[in-house]
Amino acid sequence: MGSATIGNEQWHFLDTEGGEIQLSDHPKANVEFPIKWRVFGPLGSDTSDIGRSMTANYRGEWEAKPLIDVAIDKLQEIPKDLTVGGKTLEGSCLTMAGDTLNLDEVFGNHEVGQQAFLMAEIEASTDTEVIFGTGCNWWMDWWIDGQHKFSTMDVGNSRADWGWLDETITSQITATDHCFRHHLTAGRHLIIIRTVPADGAWIIRADL
């Protein structure tokens, strides 16, 4: 069975029909997850609509619908400033602590429904298949080189029976809550994350 180590956990991968997904023996080869990030925000809590959604298994989840967007596909490098919905956001530097980006260190207190964008570059010395692991408080979108790769906007960081209204969620969020694959060609690539927070610390955890 295709498997890979993400963080401290071993993951096995099947396709939607239950077939084995063959992975590279070295999915992390020649790639290091970026430590230095540029953060833009925060946008006001009125820039996201928070409400209930119904998943395919008829389980109600809280979803976030961003009400304003930025032309992610037009960005080819990390800008000094970012204009979103007619508002210019000055970028701030944020360094990961282990696998954690804590936006409260930049913004201080936050409100449910605010938005922020994080950007960093990742470099591959050769073509390689990479598995990204990530979790956040509470909703997020990921783009790589302008391609929308992953989203939890419709269900949040939902795991088991704990939810975003619990202020203790921060300790339960891990970099293995979700994962997605991406093929990196040799060279530099731009990662962009949009995140919308709930209660508790405004954090993203991520690793390869």
PDB file of N, CA, C and O in Angstrom, residues 10-11 41 59 69 83 89-90 147 187 190 192:
ATOM      1  N   GLN A  10       2.478   7.736  10.279  1.00  0.00           N
ATOM      2  CA  GLN A  10       2.541   7.026   9.009  1.00  0.00           C
ATOM      3  C   GLN A  10       1.162   7.045   8.363  1.00  0.00           C
ATOM      4  O   GLN A  10       0.172   6.650   8.979  1.00  0.00           O
ATOM      5  N   TRP A  11       1.064   7.542   7.113  1.00  0.00           N
ATOM      6  CA  TRP A  11      -0.198   7.654   6.398  1.00  0.00           C
ATOM      7  C   TRP A  11      -0.219   6.657   5.239  1.00  0.00           C
ATOM      8  O   TRP A  11       0.790   6.446   4.565  1.00  0.00           O
ATOM      9  N   GLY A  41      -2.796  41.076   6.433  1.00  0.00           N
ATOM     10  CA  GLY A  41      -4.094  41.120   7.106  1.00  0.00           C
ATOM     11  C   GLY A  41      -4.010  41.939   8.371  1.00  0.00           C
ATOM     12  O   GLY A  41      -3.024  42.633   8.609  1.00  0.00           O
ATOM     13  N   ARG A  59     -23.876  15.298   7.924  1.00  0.00           N
ATOM     14  CA  ARG A  59     -23.406  15.864   9.169  1.00  0.00           C
ATOM     15  C   ARG A  59     -23.247  17.366   9.002  1.00  0.00           C
ATOM     16  O   ARG A  59     -22.562  17.827   8.106  1.00  0.00           O
ATOM     17  N   ASP A  69     -12.247  38.425  -2.572  1.00  0.00           N
ATOM     18  CA  ASP A  69     -11.151  37.577  -3.022  1.00  0.00           C
ATOM     19  C   ASP A  69     -10.028  38.430  -3.579  1.00  0.00           C
ATOM     20  O   ASP A  69     -10.182  39.623  -3.838  1.00  0.00           O
ATOM     21  N   THR A  83      -3.403  44.036  -2.181  1.00  0.00           N
ATOM     22  CA  THR A  83      -4.679  44.745  -2.244  1.00  0.00           C
ATOM     23  C   THR A  83      -5.811  43.740  -2.334  1.00  0.00           C
ATOM     24  O   THR A  83      -5.853  42.908  -3.255  1.00  0.00           O
ATOM     25  N   LEU A  89      -3.109  45.857   2.166  1.00  0.00           N
ATOM     26  CA  LEU A  89      -2.597  45.249   3.390  1.00  0.00           C
ATOM     27  C   LEU A  89      -1.078  45.212   3.328  1.00  0.00           C
ATOM     28  O   LEU A  89      -0.494  44.700   2.365  1.00  0.00           O
ATOM     29  N   GLU A  90      -0.426  45.772   4.346  1.00  0.00           N
ATOM     30  CA  GLU A  90       1.030  45.740   4.412  1.00  0.00           C
ATOM     31  C   GLU A  90       1.479  44.392   4.960  1.00  0.00           C
ATOM     32  O   GLU A  90       0.922  43.876   5.930  1.00  0.00           O
ATOM     33  N   GLN A 147      -2.383  27.737  -8.472  1.00  0.00           N
ATOM     34  CA  GLN A 147      -3.334  26.619  -8.598  1.00  0.00           C
ATOM     35  C   GLN A 147      -3.956  26.315  -7.238  1.00  0.00           C
ATOM     36  O   GLN A 147      -3.244  26.074  -6.266  1.00  0.00           O
ATOM     37  N   GLY A 187      13.041  23.997  -9.045  1.00  0.00           N
ATOM     38  CA  GLY A 187      12.969  25.449  -8.992  1.00  0.00           C
ATOM     39  C   GLY A 187      12.141  25.942  -7.824  1.00  0.00           C
ATOM     40  O   GLY A 187      11.769  25.172  -6.932  1.00  0.00           O
ATOM     41  N   LEU A 190       5.600  29.285  -5.411  1.00  0.00           N
ATOM     42  CA  LEU A 190       4.928  30.188  -4.483  1.00  0.00           C
ATOM     43  C   LEU A 190       3.755  29.488  -3.802  1.00  0.00           C
ATOM     44  O   LEU A 190       2.847  28.984  -4.471  1.00  0.00           O
ATOM     45  N   ILE A 192       0.577  30.044  -1.230  1.00  0.00           N
ATOM     46  CA  ILE A 192      -0.299  31.054  -0.637  1.00  0.00           C
ATOM     47  C   ILE A 192      -1.380  30.339   0.174  1.00  0.00           C
ATOM     48  O   ILE A 192      -2.007  29.401  -0.314  1.00  0.00           O
TER      49      ILE A 192
END
